[in-house]
XYZ file of C-alpha atoms in Angstrom:
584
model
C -28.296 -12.134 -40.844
C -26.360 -14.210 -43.241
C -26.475 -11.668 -45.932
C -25.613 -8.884 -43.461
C -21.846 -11.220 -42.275
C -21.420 -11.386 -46.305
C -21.666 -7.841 -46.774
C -19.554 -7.238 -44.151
C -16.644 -10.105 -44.903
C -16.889 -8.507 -48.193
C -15.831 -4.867 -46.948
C -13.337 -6.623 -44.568
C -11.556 -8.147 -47.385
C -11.708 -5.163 -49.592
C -9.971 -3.154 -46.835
C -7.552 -5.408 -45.935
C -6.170 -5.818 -49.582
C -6.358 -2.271 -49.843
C -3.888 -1.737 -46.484
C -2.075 -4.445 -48.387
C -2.103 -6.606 -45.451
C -3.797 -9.846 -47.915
C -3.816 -10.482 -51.204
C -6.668 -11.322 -53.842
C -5.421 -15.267 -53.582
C -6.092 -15.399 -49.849
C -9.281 -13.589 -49.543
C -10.849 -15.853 -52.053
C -9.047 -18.735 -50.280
C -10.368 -17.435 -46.664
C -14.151 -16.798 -48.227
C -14.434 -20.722 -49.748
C -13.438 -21.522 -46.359
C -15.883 -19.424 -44.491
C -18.597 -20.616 -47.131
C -17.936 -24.587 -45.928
C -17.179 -23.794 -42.007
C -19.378 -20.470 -41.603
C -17.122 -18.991 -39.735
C -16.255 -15.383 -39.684
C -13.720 -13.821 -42.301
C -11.289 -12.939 -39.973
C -11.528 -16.300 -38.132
C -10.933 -17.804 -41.642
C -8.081 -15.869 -42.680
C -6.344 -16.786 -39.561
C -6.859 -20.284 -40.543
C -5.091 -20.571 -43.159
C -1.812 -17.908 -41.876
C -2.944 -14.867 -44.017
C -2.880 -12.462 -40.898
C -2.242 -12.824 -36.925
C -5.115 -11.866 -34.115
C -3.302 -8.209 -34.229
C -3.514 -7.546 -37.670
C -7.096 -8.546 -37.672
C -8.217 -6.308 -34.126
C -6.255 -3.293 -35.907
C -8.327 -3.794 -39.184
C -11.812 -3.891 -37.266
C -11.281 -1.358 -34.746
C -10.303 0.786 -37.719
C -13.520 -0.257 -40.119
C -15.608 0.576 -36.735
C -13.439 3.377 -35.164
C -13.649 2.011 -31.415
C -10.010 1.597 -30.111
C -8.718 -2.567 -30.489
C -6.499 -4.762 -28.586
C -5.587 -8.424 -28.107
C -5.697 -9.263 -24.535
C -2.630 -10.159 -22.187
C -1.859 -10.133 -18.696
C -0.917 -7.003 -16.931
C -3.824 -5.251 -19.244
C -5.653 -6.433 -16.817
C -6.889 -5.794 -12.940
C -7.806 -8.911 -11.108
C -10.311 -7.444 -9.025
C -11.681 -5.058 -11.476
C -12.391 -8.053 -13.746
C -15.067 -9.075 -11.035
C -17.011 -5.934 -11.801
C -19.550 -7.793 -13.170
C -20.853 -11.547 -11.934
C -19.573 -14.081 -14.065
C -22.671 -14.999 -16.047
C -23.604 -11.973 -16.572
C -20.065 -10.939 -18.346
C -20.277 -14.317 -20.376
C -23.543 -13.627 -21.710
C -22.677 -9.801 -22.841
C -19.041 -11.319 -24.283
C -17.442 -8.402 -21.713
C -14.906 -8.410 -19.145
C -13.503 -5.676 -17.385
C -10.533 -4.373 -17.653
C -9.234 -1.203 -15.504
C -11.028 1.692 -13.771
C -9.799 5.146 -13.455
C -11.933 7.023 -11.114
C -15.799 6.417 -12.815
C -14.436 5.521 -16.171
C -14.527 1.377 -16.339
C -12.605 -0.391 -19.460
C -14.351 -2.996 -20.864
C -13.594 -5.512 -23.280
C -16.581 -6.207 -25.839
C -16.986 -8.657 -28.874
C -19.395 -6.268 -30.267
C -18.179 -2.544 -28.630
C -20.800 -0.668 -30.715
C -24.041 -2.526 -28.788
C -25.887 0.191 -27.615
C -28.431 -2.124 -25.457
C -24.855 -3.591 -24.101
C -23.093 -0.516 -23.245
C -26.462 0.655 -21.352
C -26.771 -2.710 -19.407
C -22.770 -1.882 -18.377
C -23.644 1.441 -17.268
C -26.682 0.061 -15.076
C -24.718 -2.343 -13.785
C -21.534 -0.461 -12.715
C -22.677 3.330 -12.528
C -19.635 3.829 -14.199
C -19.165 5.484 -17.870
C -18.117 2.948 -20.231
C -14.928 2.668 -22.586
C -15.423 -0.148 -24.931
C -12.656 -1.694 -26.094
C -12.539 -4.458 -29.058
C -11.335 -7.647 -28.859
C -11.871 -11.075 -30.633
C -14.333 -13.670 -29.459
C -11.559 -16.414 -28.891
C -8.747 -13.903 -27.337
C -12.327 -12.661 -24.737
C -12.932 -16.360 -23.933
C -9.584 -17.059 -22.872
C -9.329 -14.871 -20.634
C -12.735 -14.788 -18.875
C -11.777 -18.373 -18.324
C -8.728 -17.178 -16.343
C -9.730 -13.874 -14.812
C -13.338 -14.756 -13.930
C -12.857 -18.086 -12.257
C -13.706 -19.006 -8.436
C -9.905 -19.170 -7.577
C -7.853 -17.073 -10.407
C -4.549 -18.234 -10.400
C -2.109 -15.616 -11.019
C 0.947 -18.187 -11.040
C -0.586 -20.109 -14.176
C -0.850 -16.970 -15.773
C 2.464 -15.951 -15.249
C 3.907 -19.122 -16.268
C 2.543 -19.044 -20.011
C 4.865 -16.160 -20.660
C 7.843 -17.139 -22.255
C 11.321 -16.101 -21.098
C 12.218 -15.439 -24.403
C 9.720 -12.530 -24.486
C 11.364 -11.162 -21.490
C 12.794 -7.837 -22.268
C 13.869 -4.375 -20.784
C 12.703 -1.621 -23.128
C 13.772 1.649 -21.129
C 16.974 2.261 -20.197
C 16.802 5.729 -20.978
C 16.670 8.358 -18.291
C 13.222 9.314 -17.180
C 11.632 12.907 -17.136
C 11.282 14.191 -13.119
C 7.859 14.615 -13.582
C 5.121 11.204 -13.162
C 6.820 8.342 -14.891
C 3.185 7.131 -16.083
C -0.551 7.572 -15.940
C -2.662 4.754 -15.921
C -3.211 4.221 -19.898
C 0.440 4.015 -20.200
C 0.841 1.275 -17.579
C -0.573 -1.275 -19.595
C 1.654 -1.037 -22.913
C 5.058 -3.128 -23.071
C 6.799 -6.150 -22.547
C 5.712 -8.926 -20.461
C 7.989 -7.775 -17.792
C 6.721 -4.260 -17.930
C 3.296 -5.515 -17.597
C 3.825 -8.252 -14.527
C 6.067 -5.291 -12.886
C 3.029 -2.778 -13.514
C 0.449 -5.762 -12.688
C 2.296 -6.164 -9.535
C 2.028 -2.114 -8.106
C -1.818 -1.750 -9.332
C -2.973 -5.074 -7.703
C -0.775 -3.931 -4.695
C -2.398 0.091 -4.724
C -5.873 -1.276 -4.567
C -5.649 -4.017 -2.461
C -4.272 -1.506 -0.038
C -0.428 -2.604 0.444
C 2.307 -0.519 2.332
C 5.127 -2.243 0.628
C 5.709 -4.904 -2.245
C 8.444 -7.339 -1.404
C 10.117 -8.862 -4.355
C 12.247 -12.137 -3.174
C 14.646 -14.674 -5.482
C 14.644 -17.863 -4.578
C 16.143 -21.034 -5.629
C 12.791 -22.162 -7.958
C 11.028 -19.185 -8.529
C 10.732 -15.301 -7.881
C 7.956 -14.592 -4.888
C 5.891 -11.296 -4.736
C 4.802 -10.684 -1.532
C 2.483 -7.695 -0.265
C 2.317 -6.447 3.392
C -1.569 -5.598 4.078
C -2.367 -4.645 7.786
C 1.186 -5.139 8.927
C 1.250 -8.491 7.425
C 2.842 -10.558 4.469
C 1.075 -12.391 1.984
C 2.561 -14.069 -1.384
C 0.113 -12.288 -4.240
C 2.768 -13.515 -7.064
C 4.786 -16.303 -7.811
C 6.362 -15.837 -11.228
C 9.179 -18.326 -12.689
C 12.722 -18.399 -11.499
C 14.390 -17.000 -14.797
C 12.453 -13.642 -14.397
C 13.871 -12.652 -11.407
C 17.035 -10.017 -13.025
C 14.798 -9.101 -15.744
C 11.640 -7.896 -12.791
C 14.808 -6.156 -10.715
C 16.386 -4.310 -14.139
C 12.633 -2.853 -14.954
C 12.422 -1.482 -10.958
C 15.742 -0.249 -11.185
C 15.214 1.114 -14.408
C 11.904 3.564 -13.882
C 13.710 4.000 -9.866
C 16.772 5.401 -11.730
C 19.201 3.430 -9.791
C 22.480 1.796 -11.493
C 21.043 -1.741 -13.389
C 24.809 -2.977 -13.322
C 25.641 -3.030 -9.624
C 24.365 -5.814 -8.325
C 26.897 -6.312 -5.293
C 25.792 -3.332 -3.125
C 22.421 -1.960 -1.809
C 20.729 0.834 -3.738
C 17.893 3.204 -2.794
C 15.454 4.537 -5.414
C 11.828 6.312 -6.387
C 9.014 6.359 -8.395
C 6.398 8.816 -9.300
C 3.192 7.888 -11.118
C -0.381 8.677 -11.471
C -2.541 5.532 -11.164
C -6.649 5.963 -10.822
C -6.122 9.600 -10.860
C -4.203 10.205 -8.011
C -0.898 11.001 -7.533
C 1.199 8.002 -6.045
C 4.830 7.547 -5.070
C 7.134 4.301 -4.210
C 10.792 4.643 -2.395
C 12.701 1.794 -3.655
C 15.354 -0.288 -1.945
C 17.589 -3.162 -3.371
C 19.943 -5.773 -1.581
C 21.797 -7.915 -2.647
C 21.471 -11.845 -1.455
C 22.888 -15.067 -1.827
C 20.493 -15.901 -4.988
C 20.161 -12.605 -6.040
C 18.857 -9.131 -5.855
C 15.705 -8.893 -3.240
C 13.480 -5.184 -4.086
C 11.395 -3.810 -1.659
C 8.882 -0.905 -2.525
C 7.472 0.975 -0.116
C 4.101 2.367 -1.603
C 3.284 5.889 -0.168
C -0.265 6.682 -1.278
C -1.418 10.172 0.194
C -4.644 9.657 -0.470
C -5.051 6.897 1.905
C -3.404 8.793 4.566
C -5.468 10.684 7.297
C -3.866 12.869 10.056
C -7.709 12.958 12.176
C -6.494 11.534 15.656
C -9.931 10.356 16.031
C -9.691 8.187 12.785
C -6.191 6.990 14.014
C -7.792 5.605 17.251
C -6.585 8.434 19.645
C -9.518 8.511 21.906
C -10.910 10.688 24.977
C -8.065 11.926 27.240
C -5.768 10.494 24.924
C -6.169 12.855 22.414
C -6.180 15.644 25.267
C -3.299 14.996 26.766
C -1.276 14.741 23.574
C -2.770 18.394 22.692
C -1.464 19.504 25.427
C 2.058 18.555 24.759
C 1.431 19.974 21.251
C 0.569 23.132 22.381
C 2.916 23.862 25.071
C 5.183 26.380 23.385
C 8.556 24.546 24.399
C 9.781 20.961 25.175
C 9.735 17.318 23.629
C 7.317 15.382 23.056
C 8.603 11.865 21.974
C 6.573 8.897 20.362
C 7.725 5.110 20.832
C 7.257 1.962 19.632
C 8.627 -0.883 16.785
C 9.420 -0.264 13.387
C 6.124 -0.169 11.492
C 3.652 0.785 14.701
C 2.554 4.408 12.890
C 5.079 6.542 14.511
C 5.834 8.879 11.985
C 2.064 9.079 10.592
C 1.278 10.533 14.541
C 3.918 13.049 14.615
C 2.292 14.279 10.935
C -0.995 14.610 12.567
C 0.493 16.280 15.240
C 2.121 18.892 12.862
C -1.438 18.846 10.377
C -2.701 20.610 13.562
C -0.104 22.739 14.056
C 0.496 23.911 11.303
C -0.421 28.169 10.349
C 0.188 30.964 8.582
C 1.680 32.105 12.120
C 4.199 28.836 12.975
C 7.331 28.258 11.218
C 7.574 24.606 11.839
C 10.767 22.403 10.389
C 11.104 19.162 9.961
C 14.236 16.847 9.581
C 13.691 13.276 8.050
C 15.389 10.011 6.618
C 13.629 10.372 4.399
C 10.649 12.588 3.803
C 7.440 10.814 2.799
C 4.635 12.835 2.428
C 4.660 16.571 1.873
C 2.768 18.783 3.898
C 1.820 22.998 2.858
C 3.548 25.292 5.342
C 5.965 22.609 6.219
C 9.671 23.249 6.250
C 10.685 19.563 5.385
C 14.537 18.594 5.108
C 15.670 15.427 4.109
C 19.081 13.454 5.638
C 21.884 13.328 3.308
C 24.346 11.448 4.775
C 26.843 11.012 1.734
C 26.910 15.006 1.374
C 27.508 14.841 5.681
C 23.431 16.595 6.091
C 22.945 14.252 9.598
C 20.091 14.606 11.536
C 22.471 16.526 14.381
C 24.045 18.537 11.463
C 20.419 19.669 10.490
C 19.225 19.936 13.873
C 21.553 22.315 14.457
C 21.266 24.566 11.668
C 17.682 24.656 12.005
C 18.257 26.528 15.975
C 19.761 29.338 13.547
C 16.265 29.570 11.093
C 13.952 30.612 13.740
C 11.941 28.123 13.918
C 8.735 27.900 16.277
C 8.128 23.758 16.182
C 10.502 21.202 15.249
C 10.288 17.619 14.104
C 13.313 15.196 13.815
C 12.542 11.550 12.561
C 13.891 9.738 15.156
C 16.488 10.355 17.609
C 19.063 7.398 17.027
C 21.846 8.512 18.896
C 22.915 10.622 21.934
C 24.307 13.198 20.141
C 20.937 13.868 18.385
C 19.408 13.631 22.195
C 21.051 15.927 23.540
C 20.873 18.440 20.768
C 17.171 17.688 20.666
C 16.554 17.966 24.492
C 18.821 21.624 24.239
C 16.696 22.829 21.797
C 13.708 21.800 23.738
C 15.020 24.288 27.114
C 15.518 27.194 24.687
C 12.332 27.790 23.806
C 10.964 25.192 20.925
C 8.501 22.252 20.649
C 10.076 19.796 19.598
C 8.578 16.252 18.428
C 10.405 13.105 17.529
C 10.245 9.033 17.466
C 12.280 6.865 20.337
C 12.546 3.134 19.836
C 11.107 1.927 23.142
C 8.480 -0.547 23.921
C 6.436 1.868 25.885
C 6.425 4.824 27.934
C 7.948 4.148 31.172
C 10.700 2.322 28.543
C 11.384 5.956 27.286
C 12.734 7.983 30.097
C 15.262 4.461 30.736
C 15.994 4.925 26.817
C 17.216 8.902 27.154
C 19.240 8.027 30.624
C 21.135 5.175 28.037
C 21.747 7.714 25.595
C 23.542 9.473 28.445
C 20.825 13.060 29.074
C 21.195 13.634 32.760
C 18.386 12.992 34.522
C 17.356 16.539 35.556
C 17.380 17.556 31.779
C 15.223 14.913 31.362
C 12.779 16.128 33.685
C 13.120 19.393 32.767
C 12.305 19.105 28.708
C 10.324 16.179 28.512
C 6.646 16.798 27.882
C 5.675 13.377 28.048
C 5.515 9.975 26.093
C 3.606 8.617 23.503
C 3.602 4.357 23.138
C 1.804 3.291 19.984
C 0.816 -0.375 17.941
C -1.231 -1.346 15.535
C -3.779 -3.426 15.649
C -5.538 -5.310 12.937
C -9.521 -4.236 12.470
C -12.306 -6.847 12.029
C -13.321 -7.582 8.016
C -16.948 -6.185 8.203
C -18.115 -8.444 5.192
C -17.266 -11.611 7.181
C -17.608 -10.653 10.531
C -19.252 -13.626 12.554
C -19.485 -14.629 16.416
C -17.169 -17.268 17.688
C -15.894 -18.753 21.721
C -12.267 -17.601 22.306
C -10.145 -20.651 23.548
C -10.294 -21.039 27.585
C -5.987 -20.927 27.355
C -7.064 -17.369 25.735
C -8.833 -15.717 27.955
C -7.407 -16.917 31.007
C -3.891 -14.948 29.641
C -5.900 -11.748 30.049
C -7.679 -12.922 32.965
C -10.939 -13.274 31.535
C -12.021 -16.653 32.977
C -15.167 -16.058 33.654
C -16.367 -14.706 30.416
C -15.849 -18.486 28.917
C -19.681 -18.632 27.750
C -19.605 -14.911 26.520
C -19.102 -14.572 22.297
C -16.609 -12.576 20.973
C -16.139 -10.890 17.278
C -14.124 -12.211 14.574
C -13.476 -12.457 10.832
C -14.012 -16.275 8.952
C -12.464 -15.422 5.585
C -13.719 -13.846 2.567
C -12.933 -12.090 -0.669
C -12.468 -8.664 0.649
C -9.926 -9.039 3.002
C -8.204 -12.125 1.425
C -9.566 -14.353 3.442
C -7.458 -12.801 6.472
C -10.548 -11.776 8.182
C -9.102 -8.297 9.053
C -9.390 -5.364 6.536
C -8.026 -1.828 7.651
C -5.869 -1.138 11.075
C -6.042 0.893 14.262
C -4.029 2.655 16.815
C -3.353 1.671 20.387
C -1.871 3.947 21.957
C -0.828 4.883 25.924
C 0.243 8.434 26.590
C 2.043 9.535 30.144
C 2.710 13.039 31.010
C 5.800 13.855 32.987
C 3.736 15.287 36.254
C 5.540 16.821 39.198
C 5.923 13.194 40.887
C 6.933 11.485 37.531
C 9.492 14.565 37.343
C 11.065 13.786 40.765
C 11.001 10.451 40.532
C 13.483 10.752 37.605
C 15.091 13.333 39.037
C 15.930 10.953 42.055
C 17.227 7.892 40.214
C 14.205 6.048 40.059
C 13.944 3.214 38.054
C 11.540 1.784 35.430
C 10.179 -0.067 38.547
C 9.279 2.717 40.207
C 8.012 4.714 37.424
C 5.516 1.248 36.779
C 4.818 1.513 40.319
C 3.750 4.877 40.622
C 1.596 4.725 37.330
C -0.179 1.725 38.944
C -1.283 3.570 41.875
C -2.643 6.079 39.548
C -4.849 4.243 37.650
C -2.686 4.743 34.412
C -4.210 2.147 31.501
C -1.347 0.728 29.391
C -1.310 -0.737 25.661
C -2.162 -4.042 26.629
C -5.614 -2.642 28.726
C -6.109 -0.148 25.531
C -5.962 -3.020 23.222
C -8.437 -4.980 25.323
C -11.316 -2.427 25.006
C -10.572 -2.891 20.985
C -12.152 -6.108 21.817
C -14.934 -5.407 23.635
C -15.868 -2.840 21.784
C -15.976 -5.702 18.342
C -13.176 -3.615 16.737
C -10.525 -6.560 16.580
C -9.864 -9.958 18.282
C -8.337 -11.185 21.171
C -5.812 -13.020 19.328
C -4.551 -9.999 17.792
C -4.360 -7.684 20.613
C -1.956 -9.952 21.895
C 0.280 -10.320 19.051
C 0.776 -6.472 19.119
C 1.281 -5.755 22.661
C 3.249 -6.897 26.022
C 1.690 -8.401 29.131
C 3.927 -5.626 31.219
C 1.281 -3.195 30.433
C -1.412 -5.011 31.808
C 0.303 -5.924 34.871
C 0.839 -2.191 35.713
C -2.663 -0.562 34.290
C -2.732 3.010 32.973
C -2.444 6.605 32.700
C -2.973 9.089 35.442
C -4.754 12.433 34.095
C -2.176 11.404 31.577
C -3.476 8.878 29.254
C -6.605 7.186 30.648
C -9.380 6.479 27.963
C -13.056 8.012 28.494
């Protein structure tokens, strides 16, 4: 063994005077070192300043033609680093770098170990890219990547703000900014931004808030509808994080006093993702949000949304009547949009010409005519709305009908002959019909275009890795009137790894649906109220949200705590939906 490191400090040296990167002087300097300490010749000429940890990776990789690198942050995936347990990466001298589909990169003191590389492939059923890196530089970093609580903010902090630099101000081609391999080249600030949208895309974020503050810059990702602070690098970062986001967005780096709007295309893990980006300005500086639109994770299956037994029905029967409007309410954030896509998914045919109008357009669908709002060039929704009547079109979506003048045009087009489907911001469905008699449509063109309502929430799922039993407080179930149930157990998540120790992982629809009957129709017509219309639905047995969320619960699929944070007590007070809505 010692003859074989001789032999092969020897060649080392040779090639490294030969690429002229040492000289004669300090390879014979470097081997009387190694000779008294036994160290390695590359460990020995970075003793005494003859080379740096790059020059050295460049001239083994080379020597044993496997690719090199010196490890950093932003090279590497948090959670991919976890591949393997802990000892088990120590004792191979591995860790884990990224994954593309079933391709792992590892990191490997010694990348040509065939009984290694075969123990990686056992481990991981994934094909293996070995990667070299020095024994030191792998230490380091298993320290920090493969410890019980990684902390991301000491990481962050050890970069310098004097490596902080923007390195593409150039335009960008309109095809994908970057693939994966590409992501992990550049400047500390390229790699935190990039560190921040991978750790975001597989931990399953909708958006990536980016927020100055007077101390430091916070990072915060909304998973399942909520926020949670994933980064928390150091004050003095903050322009440089917002000039790379503007940068690869293409929006203007120098205006910093008005909002902006932006996007991104990239490939990351082989599929194709893309983020709309926004920018306001604030009192300490520049907040970013990112909205992360990942078709891939998207599914237009009413069943997988959580629209259940005569649910679903009645909501294909609005779809498939061949004219009025079918409208779907509830908060920013509660899915809206996502429903009126699976609506379309299942309209759409070779036979339909279906056009949509939206602010903006987020996912593309085939057979879809999709127009996006362009208010500075005066392309309104009404504006579009109305040029679409003159296109022949069989089904029509608008985004959302904000105003009355996009109402009424949407409730016209609904009497002449077309389906049309859009949002309403109402808190449920007896809320709707009140919302359209605000917006000023006369109650008998209500009731005579109005297919019927759709009231939607999401609701938090149950972590199935830390599911356990637990009693729900007496306060609690006495709000839903479930007194007597005080020695029954109820699901719930402790905590773990998985789901960030939120105890949820994944969401799920709630949803109410009412159908403008004959009664419903003349009760409008008549100048009922939202009383009445409660009233009536009451008599009929009609379930609302709150009663839909409640059989999440029984059925283990969330807790009682957050049905409740996602839906009113009106609901329950009333019940729900007559051959309308009610739940098999």
């Amino acid at each position: 063994m010692a003859k074989w490191t001789i032999e092969q400090s020897a060649r080392l040296g040779e090639q490294l005077i030969r690429d002229e990167l040492i000289t004669s002087d300090q390879l014979a300097e470097a081997l009387a070192r190694q000779r008294t300490s036994g160290e390695r010749l590359g460990r020995a000429l970075m003793g005494i300043g003859a080379i740096n940890a790059s020059t050295l990776v460049q001239a083994l990789s080379a020597r044993l033609a496997v690719k090199g690198c010196v490890l950093r942050h932003g090279l590497i995936d948090p959670k991919v680093a976890r591949t393997l347990p802990k000892e088990e990466a120590q004792r191979l001298k591995v860790l884990p770098l990224f994954r593309v589909q079933d391709e792992l990169t590892v990191a490997m003191v010694e990348p040509q170990s065939l009984p290694t590389l075969d123990r990686l492939r056992n481990l991981t059923g994934c094909t293996i890219r070995p990667v070299l890196v020095l024994e030191e530089n792998l230490e380091e970093f298993q320290r920090k990547y493969l410890a019980d609580e990684v902390n991301v903010d000491s990481f962050l902090a050890s970069i310098e703000e004097s490596d902080v630099r923007i390195t593409e101000y150039e335009a960008v081609d309109e095809g994908p900014i970057t693939d994966l391999d590409k992501m992990v080249d550049g400047s500390p600030i390229v790699n935190l931004v990039n560190l921040a949208v991978l750790t975001a895309l597989r931990g399953g974020a909708s958006d990536i808030h980016i927020e100055p503050d007077r101390d430091a810059t916070h990072i915060r990702y909304r998973i399942d509808g909520t926020l949670r602070e994933m980064l928390k690098p150091p004050k003095g970062m903050h322009a440089a994080i917002v000039s790379r986001i503007k940068v690869i967005g293409r929006m203007d780096i120098a205006e910093k006093r008005l909002p902006q709007e932006g996007r991104v295309h990239l490939v990351a893990d082989g599929r194709e993702i893309d983020l709309r980006v926004s920018s306001m300005p604030t009192v300490l500086g520049e907040k970013i949000v990112i909205r992360i639109l990942d078709k891939s994770n998207l599914t237009f299956e009413l069943e997988q949304l959580g629209v259940r037994g005569r649910d679903r029905a009645a909501i294909e029967v609005m779809i498939r009547s061949p004219y009025g409007l079918m409208l779907v309410t509830g908060p920013t954030g509660s899915g809206k949009t996502t429903t009126l896509y699976s609506a379309l998914d299942l309209l759409r045919n070779e036979g339909t010409n279906i056009v949509t109008i939206e602010d903006p357009v987020e996912y593309q669908l085939p057979l879809v005519n999709q127009i996006q709002v362009n208010e500075g060039v005066g392309l309104t929704f009404v504006r579009a709305l109305r040029s679409i009547l003159r296109q022949d079109p069989d089904v029509i979506m608008v985004g959302e009908i904000r105003d009355s003048e996009t109402a009424r045009v949407a409730v016209q087009a609904a009497l002449t002959g077309h389906l049309v489907l859009s949002t309403l911001h109402t808190n449920d469905c007896p809320g709707g019909v009140m919302r359209l008699v605000d917006m000023g449509i006369e109650r008998f063109l209500i009731a005579a275009s109005v297919l019927g309502f759709v009231a939607q929430r999401l609701a938090r799922k149950i972590c199935p890795t830390c599911r356990a039993s637990y009693y729900p407080p007496p306060s609690l179930l006495r709000s839903v009137g479930w007194e007597a149930r005080a020695n029954e157990l109820f699901q719930k998540g402790e905590g773990c790894r998985e789901c960030n120790n939120s105890g949820f992982r994944g969401r799920i629809g709630i949803y109410e649906v009412m159908l403008l009957d004959a009664e419903l129709k003349r009760i409008v017509q008549n100048e009922g109220n939202e009383t009445e219309i409660r009233a009536y639905l009451g008599k009929m047995g009609w379930r609302g949200l709150r009663e839909k969320a409640l059989d999440l619960v029984e059925g283990g699929e969330s807790t009682l705590e957050e049905v409740l944070r996602v839906t009113r007590s009106e609901s329950l007070a009333v019940g729900n939906a007559a051959g309308a809505g009610s739940e098999d």
